[in-house]
Coordinates of C-alpha atoms in Angstrom, one line a residue:
X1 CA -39.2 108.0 237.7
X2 CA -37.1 110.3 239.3
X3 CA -39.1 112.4 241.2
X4 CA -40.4 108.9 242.6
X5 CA -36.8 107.7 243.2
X6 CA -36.0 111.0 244.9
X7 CA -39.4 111.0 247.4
X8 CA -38.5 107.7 248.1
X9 CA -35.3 107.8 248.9
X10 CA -33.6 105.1 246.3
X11 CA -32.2 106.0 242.9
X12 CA -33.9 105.6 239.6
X13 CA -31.8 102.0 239.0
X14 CA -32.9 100.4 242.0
X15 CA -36.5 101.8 241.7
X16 CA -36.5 100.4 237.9
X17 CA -34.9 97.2 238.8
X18 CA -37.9 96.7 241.4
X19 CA -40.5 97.8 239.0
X20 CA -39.2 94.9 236.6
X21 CA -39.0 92.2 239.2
X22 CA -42.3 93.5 240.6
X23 CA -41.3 94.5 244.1
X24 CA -43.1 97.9 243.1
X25 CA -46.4 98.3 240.7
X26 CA -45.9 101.0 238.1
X27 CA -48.6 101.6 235.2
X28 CA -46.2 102.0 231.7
X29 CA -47.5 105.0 230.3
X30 CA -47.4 105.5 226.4
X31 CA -44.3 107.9 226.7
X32 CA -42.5 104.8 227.8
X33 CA -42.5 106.6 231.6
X34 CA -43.7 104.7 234.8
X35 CA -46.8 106.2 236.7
X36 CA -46.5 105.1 240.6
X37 CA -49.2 105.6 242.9
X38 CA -48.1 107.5 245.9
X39 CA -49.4 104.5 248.2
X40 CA -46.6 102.4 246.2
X41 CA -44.2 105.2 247.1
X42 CA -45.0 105.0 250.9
X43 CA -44.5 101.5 250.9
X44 CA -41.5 102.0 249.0
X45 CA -40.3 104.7 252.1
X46 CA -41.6 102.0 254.8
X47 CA -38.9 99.3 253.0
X48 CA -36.1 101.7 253.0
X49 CA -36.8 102.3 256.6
X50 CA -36.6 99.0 257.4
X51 CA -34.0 97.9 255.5
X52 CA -32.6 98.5 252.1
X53 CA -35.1 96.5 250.4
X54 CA -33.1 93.8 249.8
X55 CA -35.6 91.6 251.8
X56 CA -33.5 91.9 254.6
X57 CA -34.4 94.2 257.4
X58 CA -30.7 93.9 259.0
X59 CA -29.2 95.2 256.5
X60 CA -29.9 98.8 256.8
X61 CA -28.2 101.7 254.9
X62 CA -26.1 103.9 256.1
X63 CA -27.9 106.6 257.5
X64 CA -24.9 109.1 258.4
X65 CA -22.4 111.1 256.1
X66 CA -20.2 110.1 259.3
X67 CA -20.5 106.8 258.7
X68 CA -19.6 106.8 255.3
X69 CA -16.5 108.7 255.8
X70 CA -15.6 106.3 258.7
X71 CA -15.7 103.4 256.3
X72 CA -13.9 105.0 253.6
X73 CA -11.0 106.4 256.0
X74 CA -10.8 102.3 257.2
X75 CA -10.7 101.2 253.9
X76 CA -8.2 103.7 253.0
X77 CA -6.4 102.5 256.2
X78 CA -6.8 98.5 254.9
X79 CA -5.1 99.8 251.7
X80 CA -2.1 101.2 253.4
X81 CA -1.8 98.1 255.6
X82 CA -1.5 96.1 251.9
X83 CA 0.7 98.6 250.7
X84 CA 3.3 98.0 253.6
X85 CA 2.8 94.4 253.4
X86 CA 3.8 94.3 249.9
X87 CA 6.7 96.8 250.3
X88 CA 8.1 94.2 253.3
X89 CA 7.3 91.3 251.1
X90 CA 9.3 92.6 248.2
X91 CA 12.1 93.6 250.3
X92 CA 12.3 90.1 251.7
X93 CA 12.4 88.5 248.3
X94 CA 15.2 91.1 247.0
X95 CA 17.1 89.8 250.1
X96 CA 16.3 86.0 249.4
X97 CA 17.8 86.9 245.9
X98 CA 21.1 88.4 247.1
X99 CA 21.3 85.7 249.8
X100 CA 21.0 83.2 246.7
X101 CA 23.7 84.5 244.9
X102 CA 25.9 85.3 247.5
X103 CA 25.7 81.3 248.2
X104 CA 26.1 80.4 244.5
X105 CA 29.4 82.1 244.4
X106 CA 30.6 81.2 247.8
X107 CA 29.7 77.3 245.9
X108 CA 31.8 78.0 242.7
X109 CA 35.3 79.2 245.1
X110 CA 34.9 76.1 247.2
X111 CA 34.2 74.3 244.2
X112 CA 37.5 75.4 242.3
X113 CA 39.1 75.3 245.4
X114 CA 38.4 71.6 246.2
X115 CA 39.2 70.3 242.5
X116 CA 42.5 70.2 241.4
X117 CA 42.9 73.5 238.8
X118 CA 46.7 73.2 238.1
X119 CA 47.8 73.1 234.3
X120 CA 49.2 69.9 233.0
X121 CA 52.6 70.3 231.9
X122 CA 52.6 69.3 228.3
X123 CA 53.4 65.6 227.5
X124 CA 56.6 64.6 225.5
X125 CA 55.8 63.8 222.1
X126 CA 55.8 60.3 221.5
X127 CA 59.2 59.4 220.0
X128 CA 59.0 57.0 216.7
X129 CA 60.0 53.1 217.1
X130 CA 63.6 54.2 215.2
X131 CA 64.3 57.0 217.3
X132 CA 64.0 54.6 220.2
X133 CA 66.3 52.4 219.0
X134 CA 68.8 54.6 217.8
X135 CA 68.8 55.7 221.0
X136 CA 69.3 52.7 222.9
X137 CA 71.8 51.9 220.3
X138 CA 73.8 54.9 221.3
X139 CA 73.5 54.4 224.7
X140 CA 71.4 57.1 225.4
X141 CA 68.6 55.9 226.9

């Protein structure tokens, strides 16, 4: 299987997944290994020329180590992009946060500022009925 997968120019998953869905006929031998005729293994090199065998010819692999390392540097570039995203996104919600309670405690001064926060001088006890009219009696009230 692997010397097939390496003349081929696909990796042994891929060349067993195609055996099993039959893209590719393979005689099981009795050590459990896969015996591939060599016209199967050109075929297999005409798909992968074509495309990736996927059925779809536009889809082609990469053929470059270039290429590769272009996509992973603009992937890599993607991620950064998130990253800064996120950093301005948390700093906007920090601010939102301080903005909120700034506002809250500008709200409670005006609030005990509008509202009427004096003490109460303390009422006179309520003087009994006999007090009262002692009182009047003695022409103090």
């Amino acid at each position: 299987m692997s010397q097939a997968a390496r003349e081929s120019g696909t990796s042994k998953p891929t060349l067993s997944r195609w055996i099993a869905k039959g893209k590719v006929s393979a005689e099981r031998q009795q050590d459990g290994s896969y015996l591939i005729d060599p016209s199967e293994l050109d075929r297999i090199k005409d798909m992968m020329k074509n495309g990736n065998g996927s059925g779809n010819p536009n889809m082609k692999q990469s053929e470059t180590q270039q290429e590769t390392s272009a996509l992973r540097r603009e992937v890599e570039l993607l991620r950064e992009r998130l990253d800064d995203k996120d950093g301005v996104i948390n700093d906007l919600r920090r601010r939102l946060d301080d903005e909120t309670e700034e506002r809250r405690a500008a709200q409670t001064k005006l609030t005990a500022l509008l509202t009427d926060q004096r003490a109460t001088a303390p009422q006179k006890a309520t003087e009994g009925r006999l007090a009262r009219a002692w009182s009047i009696l003695r022409g103090k009230a």
